[in-house]
Amino acid sequence: MKIAVMPGDGIGKEIIKQGIKVIKAISNKYKCDFEIKEALIGGAAIDETGSPLPDETIEVCKNSDAVLLGAVGGPKWDKLPGNLRPEAGLLGIRKTLGVFANLRPAILFPQLKSASNLKEEVLGNGLNIMIVRELIGGAYFGEKKRVDIKEGQKAWDTIVYSTPEIERIVKMAFQVARKRNKKLTLIDKANVLESSRLWREVTNKISEDYKDVELNYMYVDNAAMQLIRDPKQFDTIVTENMFGDILSDEASMLTGSLGMLPSASLGEGKVGMYEPIHGSAPDIAGCDKANPIGTIMSIAMMFRYSFNMEEAARDIENAVSKVLDKGYRTSDIMEQGKVSVGTEKMGELITQEIQ
Ligand code: IPM
Ligand code: MG
């Protein structure tokens, strides 16, 4: 099995290094070989080749069974035009691989209850929300332009979705919801946006094939509020690209830290892509401070969805849980009375639990 690994920028390199230790531990335990190939993306690729997504990287990814990504972006490349920024590399590889469904589970480890910003009574005995974010459409990929006008400039981005694009992601979300608590919430802005109204129509129609799943609709502004007021009302959420980007960052804080959340990006093709939901955090890059758990949990998802190795996925998730049980914390989830550790040590502790 081949894994393409793209550390990218900022803390990407440090967290991916920990992830590779975990892959090696699983490889030893299950006596299976993984061929790991590194590829350049984002700012690192710009510095080396001039492009945020070199052809060679596309080749390596296409010829793999799964892709693992750290993070992209940083102040060094902020002044570049949009299509040459590090982020364009990330969007490009998502599009090229056709990974339209981005699964972002927001799970609160019971050990981290008090690291969450919410009161214990709001959290109850845990939180488990699955956000299914559309990943290769909407404002991220619609027509965007900037033109000169008398008074200055004018710029626009367009949210575009077609029926088939909505159908495939909504079907996937219903299937995900069916395996969970059979409750799906479509989050949109159908009171204002035409694209949202199409999402509702299509979703409503598809729901006829999933009568066992309870479906409800919610406007995105209300949803942002409800996530904080009463997150337990949500089970599976499906939403368009930009709303999913925003709401998943919000949901991550309910679980204690942005550094905890993994994601899996899946499509019709054979290659799945796995990445933590956080960014490159240039302010702490190279300081051994980043939390590698989002990456390590993404690797668990990789074993689950790309390699059909459920047991290995659980091993990884249990290893994380055990290390938290023992009281080890990176600085983002540090609390009084716990043991503060850096990126490297956290990776090592988790790896040791996989034997
Ligand atoms: C994410 C990130 C990316 C996105 C950025 C880095 C382009 O925020 O994966 O959530 O907006 O999709
Ligand atoms: Mg984001």
Tab-separated table of C-alpha atoms and ligand atoms in Angstrom:
chain	number	residue	atom	x	y	z
A	1	MET	CA	0.000	0.000	0.000
A	2	LYS	CA	1.298	3.371	-0.997
A	3	ILE	CA	0.926	6.520	1.035
A	4	ALA	CA	1.810	9.937	-0.348
A	5	VAL	CA	2.898	12.239	2.447
A	6	MET	CA	2.918	16.016	2.100
A	7	PRO	CA	4.106	17.838	5.216
A	8	GLY	CA	3.564	21.278	3.636
A	9	ASP	CA	4.346	24.361	5.721
A	10	GLY	CA	4.623	25.658	9.275
A	11	ILE	CA	3.873	23.003	11.886
A	12	GLY	CA	3.097	20.571	9.034
A	13	LYS	CA	6.566	19.034	9.133
A	14	GLU	CA	6.527	18.418	12.893
A	15	ILE	CA	3.087	16.859	13.084
A	16	ILE	CA	3.600	14.675	10.011
A	17	LYS	CA	6.796	13.327	11.552
A	18	GLN	CA	4.745	12.076	14.499
A	19	GLY	CA	2.169	10.645	12.124
A	20	ILE	CA	4.813	8.626	10.312
A	21	LYS	CA	5.903	7.066	13.614
A	22	VAL	CA	2.329	5.921	14.113
A	23	ILE	CA	2.126	4.447	10.594
A	24	LYS	CA	5.361	2.541	11.267
A	25	ALA	CA	3.988	1.197	14.566
A	26	ILE	CA	0.865	-0.081	12.811
A	27	SER	CA	2.993	-1.517	10.031
A	28	ASN	CA	5.004	-3.489	12.613
A	29	LYS	CA	1.993	-4.642	14.561
A	30	TYR	CA	0.040	-5.878	11.544
A	31	LYS	CA	3.065	-6.960	9.518
A	32	CYS	CA	2.026	-4.969	6.483
A	33	ASP	CA	4.256	-2.762	4.400
A	34	PHE	CA	3.497	0.814	3.544
A	35	GLU	CA	5.497	2.557	0.903
A	36	ILE	CA	5.750	6.178	1.979
A	37	LYS	CA	6.555	8.787	-0.653
A	38	GLU	CA	7.058	12.422	0.249
A	39	ALA	CA	5.818	15.156	-2.048
A	40	LEU	CA	5.913	18.943	-2.053
A	41	ILE	CA	2.858	21.136	-1.645
A	42	GLY	CA	2.041	24.709	-0.635
A	43	GLY	CA	4.738	27.187	0.294
A	44	ALA	CA	7.396	24.488	0.462
A	45	ALA	CA	6.599	23.616	-3.154
A	46	ILE	CA	6.586	27.281	-4.211
A	47	ASP	CA	10.062	27.798	-2.749
A	48	GLU	CA	11.419	24.714	-4.450
A	49	THR	CA	9.617	24.698	-7.812
A	50	GLY	CA	7.688	27.966	-8.176
A	51	SER	CA	4.331	26.177	-8.105
A	52	PRO	CA	2.148	25.341	-5.052
A	53	LEU	CA	1.181	22.053	-6.700
A	54	PRO	CA	3.936	20.689	-8.950
A	55	ASP	CA	3.044	18.046	-11.574
A	56	GLU	CA	5.255	15.582	-9.799
A	57	THR	CA	3.165	15.917	-6.633
A	58	ILE	CA	-0.010	15.231	-8.598
A	59	GLU	CA	1.613	12.092	-10.050
A	60	VAL	CA	2.735	10.832	-6.643
A	61	CYS	CA	-0.742	11.410	-5.166
A	62	LYS	CA	-2.599	9.809	-8.049
A	63	ASN	CA	-0.374	6.745	-7.819
A	64	SER	CA	-1.011	6.259	-4.107
A	65	ASP	CA	-3.746	4.546	-2.159
A	66	ALA	CA	-3.976	7.378	0.343
A	67	VAL	CA	-2.607	10.872	0.830
A	68	LEU	CA	-1.590	12.355	4.159
A	69	LEU	CA	-1.257	16.119	4.413
A	70	GLY	CA	0.079	18.377	7.169
A	71	ALA	CA	-0.889	21.991	6.557
A	72	VAL	CA	-0.194	24.762	4.053
A	73	GLY	CA	0.283	28.509	4.135
A	74	GLY	CA	2.221	31.184	5.959
A	75	PRO	CA	2.981	34.921	5.969
A	76	LYS	CA	5.930	34.422	3.626
A	77	TRP	CA	3.558	33.666	0.715
A	78	ASP	CA	0.626	35.934	1.680
A	79	LYS	CA	1.400	38.562	-0.957
A	80	LEU	CA	1.298	36.160	-3.906
A	81	PRO	CA	-1.688	36.270	-6.283
A	82	GLY	CA	-4.529	33.862	-5.353
A	83	ASN	CA	-3.707	31.163	-7.880
A	84	LEU	CA	-0.079	30.993	-6.742
A	85	ARG	CA	-0.683	30.954	-2.995
A	86	PRO	CA	0.029	27.807	-0.961
A	87	GLU	CA	-3.726	27.319	-0.417
A	88	ALA	CA	-4.193	26.982	-4.181
A	89	GLY	CA	-2.057	23.846	-3.978
A	90	LEU	CA	-4.356	22.333	-1.378
A	91	LEU	CA	-7.512	23.221	-3.283
A	92	GLY	CA	-5.906	21.923	-6.472
A	93	ILE	CA	-5.071	18.511	-5.070
A	94	ARG	CA	-8.550	18.158	-3.514
A	95	LYS	CA	-10.077	18.918	-6.903
A	96	THR	CA	-7.671	16.705	-8.836
A	97	LEU	CA	-8.384	13.724	-6.591
A	98	GLY	CA	-12.121	14.459	-6.760
A	99	VAL	CA	-12.509	14.198	-2.988
A	100	PHE	CA	-15.878	15.909	-2.698
A	101	ALA	CA	-16.764	14.718	0.801
A	102	ASN	CA	-14.814	15.946	3.788
A	103	LEU	CA	-15.703	14.109	6.985
A	104	ARG	CA	-14.821	16.102	10.086
A	105	PRO	CA	-15.723	14.333	13.307
A	106	ALA	CA	-15.836	16.560	16.387
A	107	ILE	CA	-15.484	14.171	19.280
A	108	LEU	CA	-14.847	15.266	22.821
A	109	PHE	CA	-12.571	12.922	24.705
A	110	PRO	CA	-14.064	12.661	28.218
A	111	GLN	CA	-10.559	13.381	29.565
A	112	LEU	CA	-10.713	16.826	27.956
A	113	LYS	CA	-14.103	17.941	29.232
A	114	SER	CA	-12.670	20.799	31.189
A	115	ALA	CA	-10.450	21.898	28.278
A	116	SER	CA	-13.615	22.659	26.308
A	117	ASN	CA	-14.855	26.235	26.484
A	118	LEU	CA	-18.339	25.011	27.274
A	119	LYS	CA	-19.738	24.297	30.706
A	120	GLU	CA	-19.859	20.666	31.790
A	121	GLU	CA	-23.655	20.695	31.936
A	122	VAL	CA	-23.860	21.705	28.260
A	123	LEU	CA	-21.458	18.938	27.260
A	124	GLY	CA	-23.245	16.222	29.264
A	125	ASN	CA	-21.351	12.974	28.976
A	126	GLY	CA	-19.555	13.750	25.771
A	127	LEU	CA	-19.981	15.125	22.300
A	128	ASN	CA	-19.884	13.367	18.986
A	129	ILE	CA	-20.787	15.372	15.900
A	130	MET	CA	-19.904	14.456	12.340
A	131	ILE	CA	-19.626	17.349	9.922
A	132	VAL	CA	-19.838	16.312	6.281
A	133	ARG	CA	-18.440	19.251	4.353
A	134	GLU	CA	-18.697	19.549	0.563
A	135	LEU	CA	-15.100	20.089	-0.502
A	136	ILE	CA	-14.687	20.808	-4.195
A	137	GLY	CA	-17.470	23.234	-5.075
A	138	GLY	CA	-19.092	26.459	-3.910
A	139	ALA	CA	-17.318	29.766	-3.454
A	140	TYR	CA	-13.913	28.094	-3.310
A	141	PHE	CA	-14.155	27.033	-6.939
A	142	GLY	CA	-16.792	29.301	-8.484
A	143	GLU	CA	-15.866	32.176	-10.770
A	144	LYS	CA	-13.795	34.804	-8.996
A	145	LYS	CA	-12.598	38.030	-10.440
A	146	ARG	CA	-11.283	41.489	-9.787
A	147	VAL	CA	-11.772	44.433	-12.116
A	148	ASP	CA	-10.847	48.113	-12.027
A	149	ILE	CA	-13.612	50.648	-11.634
A	150	LYS	CA	-13.539	54.430	-11.379
A	151	GLU	CA	-13.659	54.439	-7.587
A	152	GLY	CA	-11.134	51.668	-7.119
A	153	GLN	CA	-11.744	47.993	-7.735
A	154	LYS	CA	-14.538	45.491	-7.676
A	155	ALA	CA	-14.133	41.820	-6.731
A	156	TRP	CA	-16.441	38.826	-6.618
A	157	ASP	CA	-16.567	35.160	-5.768
A	158	THR	CA	-19.502	32.998	-6.742
A	159	ILE	CA	-21.149	30.116	-4.946
A	160	VAL	CA	-22.034	27.580	-7.626
A	161	TYR	CA	-23.574	24.133	-7.163
A	162	SER	CA	-25.238	21.787	-9.614
A	163	THR	CA	-27.778	19.064	-8.819
A	164	PRO	CA	-25.288	16.178	-9.244
A	165	GLU	CA	-22.724	17.904	-7.034
A	166	ILE	CA	-25.311	18.232	-4.267
A	167	GLU	CA	-26.708	14.749	-4.793
A	168	ARG	CA	-23.428	12.917	-4.315
A	169	ILE	CA	-22.483	14.678	-1.079
A	170	VAL	CA	-25.979	14.497	0.395
A	171	LYS	CA	-26.229	10.773	-0.363
A	172	MET	CA	-22.900	10.236	1.320
A	173	ALA	CA	-24.114	12.243	4.348
A	174	PHE	CA	-27.288	10.159	4.612
A	175	GLN	CA	-25.191	7.002	4.545
A	176	VAL	CA	-22.916	8.365	7.249
A	177	ALA	CA	-25.948	9.395	9.353
A	178	ARG	CA	-27.488	5.950	8.914
A	179	LYS	CA	-24.444	4.343	10.543
A	180	ARG	CA	-24.610	6.849	13.421
A	181	ASN	CA	-27.704	8.118	15.236
A	182	LYS	CA	-29.830	8.487	12.096
A	183	LYS	CA	-30.174	12.211	12.395
A	184	LEU	CA	-29.054	14.581	9.636
A	185	THR	CA	-29.088	18.390	9.649
A	186	LEU	CA	-28.654	20.312	6.404
A	187	ILE	CA	-27.109	23.683	7.186
A	188	ASP	CA	-27.612	26.426	4.621
A	189	LYS	CA	-28.749	29.985	4.052
A	190	ALA	CA	-31.887	29.191	2.064
A	191	ASN	CA	-33.596	32.391	3.210
A	192	VAL	CA	-31.079	34.365	1.143
A	193	LEU	CA	-29.028	32.213	-1.234
A	194	GLU	CA	-30.358	30.578	-4.391
A	195	SER	CA	-27.684	27.875	-4.197
A	196	SER	CA	-28.957	26.991	-0.714
A	197	ARG	CA	-32.497	26.708	-2.022
A	198	LEU	CA	-31.256	24.163	-4.575
A	199	TRP	CA	-29.484	22.263	-1.775
A	200	ARG	CA	-32.780	22.034	0.128
A	201	GLU	CA	-34.766	20.829	-2.876
A	202	VAL	CA	-32.236	18.163	-3.781
A	203	THR	CA	-31.824	17.043	-0.169
A	204	ASN	CA	-35.553	16.830	0.321
A	205	LYS	CA	-35.871	14.585	-2.704
A	206	ILE	CA	-33.016	12.300	-1.659
A	207	SER	CA	-34.469	11.986	1.835
A	208	GLU	CA	-37.263	9.858	0.343
A	209	ASP	CA	-34.714	7.069	-0.050
A	210	TYR	CA	-33.558	7.461	3.547
A	211	LYS	CA	-36.800	7.482	5.497
A	212	ASP	CA	-35.068	5.860	8.462
A	213	VAL	CA	-32.920	8.997	8.894
A	214	GLU	CA	-34.530	12.031	10.518
A	215	LEU	CA	-33.759	15.127	8.442
A	216	ASN	CA	-33.959	18.751	9.524
A	217	TYR	CA	-32.820	22.057	8.075
A	218	MET	CA	-31.103	24.950	9.777
A	219	TYR	CA	-29.847	28.356	8.668
A	220	VAL	CA	-26.126	28.735	9.106
A	221	ASP	CA	-26.292	31.746	11.430
A	222	ASN	CA	-28.641	29.911	13.741
A	223	ALA	CA	-26.480	26.779	13.490
A	224	ALA	CA	-23.397	28.722	14.582
A	225	MET	CA	-25.324	29.812	17.654
A	226	GLN	CA	-26.906	26.403	18.337
A	227	LEU	CA	-23.499	24.701	18.239
A	228	ILE	CA	-22.519	26.715	21.292
A	229	ARG	CA	-25.934	26.765	22.996
A	230	ASP	CA	-26.762	23.086	22.713
A	231	PRO	CA	-24.279	21.072	20.641
A	232	LYS	CA	-25.834	17.781	21.679
A	233	GLN	CA	-28.805	18.348	19.382
A	234	PHE	CA	-26.543	17.589	16.393
A	235	ASP	CA	-25.505	14.196	15.149
A	236	THR	CA	-24.548	14.419	11.466
A	237	ILE	CA	-24.331	17.754	9.679
A	238	VAL	CA	-24.110	18.219	5.922
A	239	THR	CA	-23.219	21.578	4.437
A	240	GLU	CA	-21.597	23.407	1.557
A	241	ASN	CA	-17.879	24.105	1.373
A	242	MET	CA	-17.489	27.498	3.064
A	243	PHE	CA	-20.086	26.941	5.801
A	244	GLY	CA	-18.375	23.615	6.533
A	245	ASP	CA	-15.000	25.313	6.792
A	246	ILE	CA	-16.316	27.803	9.330
A	247	LEU	CA	-18.524	25.491	11.376
A	248	SER	CA	-15.852	22.813	11.687
A	249	ASP	CA	-13.421	25.274	13.263
A	250	GLU	CA	-16.182	26.284	15.659
A	251	ALA	CA	-17.057	22.668	16.486
A	252	SER	CA	-13.399	21.886	17.142
A	253	MET	CA	-13.287	24.288	20.069
A	254	LEU	CA	-16.125	22.374	21.699
A	255	THR	CA	-13.755	19.423	21.849
A	256	GLY	CA	-11.028	21.410	23.577
A	257	SER	CA	-8.756	22.486	20.753
A	258	LEU	CA	-8.515	22.971	17.018
A	259	GLY	CA	-5.446	20.759	17.243
A	260	MET	CA	-7.541	17.691	18.055
A	261	LEU	CA	-9.679	17.426	14.936
A	262	PRO	CA	-8.930	15.027	12.080
A	263	SER	CA	-10.520	14.801	8.674
A	264	ALA	CA	-10.953	12.401	5.805
A	265	SER	CA	-11.654	13.549	2.273
A	266	LEU	CA	-13.285	10.951	0.113
A	267	GLY	CA	-14.601	10.782	-3.420
A	268	GLU	CA	-15.512	8.323	-6.104
A	269	GLY	CA	-11.878	7.626	-6.941
A	270	LYS	CA	-9.676	5.227	-5.061
A	271	VAL	CA	-7.494	7.811	-3.345
A	272	GLY	CA	-8.585	9.252	-0.004
A	273	MET	CA	-6.890	12.259	1.527
A	274	TYR	CA	-6.337	12.744	5.242
A	275	GLU	CA	-5.434	15.929	7.063
A	276	PRO	CA	-5.957	17.627	10.405
A	277	ILE	CA	-8.438	20.493	10.113
A	278	HIS	CA	-6.091	23.074	11.600
A	279	GLY	CA	-3.755	25.292	9.612
A	280	SER	CA	0.008	25.718	9.504
A	281	ALA	CA	0.202	27.851	12.694
A	282	PRO	CA	3.351	29.747	11.627
A	283	ASP	CA	3.543	31.426	15.049
A	284	ILE	CA	4.482	28.154	16.759
A	285	ALA	CA	6.222	26.396	13.844
A	286	GLY	CA	9.488	24.752	14.817
A	287	CYS	CA	8.834	25.250	18.547
A	288	ASP	CA	7.814	21.661	19.350
A	289	LYS	CA	4.511	23.041	20.624
A	290	ALA	CA	1.974	21.836	18.058
A	291	ASN	CA	-0.564	19.177	18.963
A	292	PRO	CA	-0.031	16.138	16.687
A	293	ILE	CA	-3.322	14.470	17.722
A	294	GLY	CA	-5.376	15.895	14.820
A	295	THR	CA	-2.884	14.335	12.410
A	296	ILE	CA	-2.681	11.059	14.295
A	297	MET	CA	-6.475	10.771	14.422
A	298	SER	CA	-6.524	11.514	10.660
A	299	ILE	CA	-4.256	8.510	10.211
A	300	ALA	CA	-6.773	6.416	12.150
A	301	MET	CA	-9.369	7.556	9.604
A	302	MET	CA	-6.971	6.574	6.817
A	303	PHE	CA	-6.745	3.024	8.117
A	304	ARG	CA	-10.522	2.912	8.507
A	305	TYR	CA	-11.593	4.318	5.143
A	306	SER	CA	-8.711	3.702	2.734
A	307	PHE	CA	-7.239	0.460	4.040
A	308	ASN	CA	-10.294	-1.110	5.606
A	309	MET	CA	-8.265	-1.780	8.769
A	310	GLU	CA	-10.818	-0.955	11.436
A	311	GLU	CA	-8.808	-2.641	14.165
A	312	ALA	CA	-5.737	-0.556	13.395
A	313	ALA	CA	-7.890	2.578	13.411
A	314	ARG	CA	-9.178	1.676	16.873
A	315	ASP	CA	-5.645	0.917	18.080
A	316	ILE	CA	-4.645	4.460	17.185
A	317	GLU	CA	-7.716	6.043	18.754
A	318	ASN	CA	-7.256	3.972	21.921
A	319	ALA	CA	-3.581	4.896	22.078
A	320	VAL	CA	-4.504	8.602	22.019
A	321	SER	CA	-7.091	8.037	24.707
A	322	LYS	CA	-4.623	6.154	26.926
A	323	VAL	CA	-2.021	8.899	26.670
A	324	LEU	CA	-4.666	11.454	27.677
A	325	ASP	CA	-5.691	9.151	30.544
A	326	LYS	CA	-2.122	9.217	31.770
A	327	GLY	CA	-2.356	12.979	31.950
A	328	TYR	CA	-0.092	14.048	29.083
A	329	ARG	CA	-1.118	17.252	27.313
A	330	THR	CA	0.279	19.529	24.629
A	331	SER	CA	0.055	23.225	25.511
A	332	ASP	CA	-3.227	23.834	23.653
A	333	ILE	CA	-5.064	21.383	25.942
A	334	MET	CA	-2.930	21.852	29.057
A	335	GLU	CA	-4.690	22.069	32.420
A	336	GLN	CA	-3.510	22.333	35.970
A	337	GLY	CA	-2.198	19.074	37.390
A	338	LYS	CA	-1.424	17.571	33.976
A	339	VAL	CA	1.945	16.877	32.401
A	340	SER	CA	2.912	19.293	29.653
A	341	VAL	CA	4.688	17.688	26.690
A	342	GLY	CA	5.854	18.862	23.272
A	343	THR	CA	4.953	17.610	19.795
A	344	GLU	CA	7.742	15.059	19.607
A	345	LYS	CA	7.067	13.568	23.038
A	346	MET	CA	3.325	13.361	22.427
A	347	GLY	CA	3.984	11.474	19.186
A	348	GLU	CA	6.352	9.133	20.955
A	349	LEU	CA	3.938	8.426	23.831
A	350	ILE	CA	1.098	7.609	21.450
A	351	THR	CA	3.342	5.392	19.326
A	352	GLN	CA	4.459	3.478	22.412
A	353	GLU	CA	0.849	2.586	23.188
A	354	ILE	CA	0.528	0.829	19.825
A	355	GLN	CA	2.263	-2.462	20.406
B	1	IPM	C1	-9.344	23.766	6.000
B	1	IPM	C2	-8.500	24.975	5.724
B	1	IPM	C3	-8.430	25.221	4.225
B	1	IPM	C4	-9.850	25.414	3.727
B	1	IPM	C5	-7.512	26.377	3.802
B	1	IPM	C6	-6.106	26.211	4.306
B	1	IPM	C7	-7.522	26.572	2.308
B	1	IPM	O1	-8.997	26.070	6.413
B	1	IPM	O2	-8.977	22.669	5.522
B	1	IPM	O3	-10.342	23.885	6.697
B	1	IPM	O4	-10.379	26.533	3.805
B	1	IPM	O5	-10.441	24.443	3.261
B	2	MG	MG	-10.597	25.632	7.731
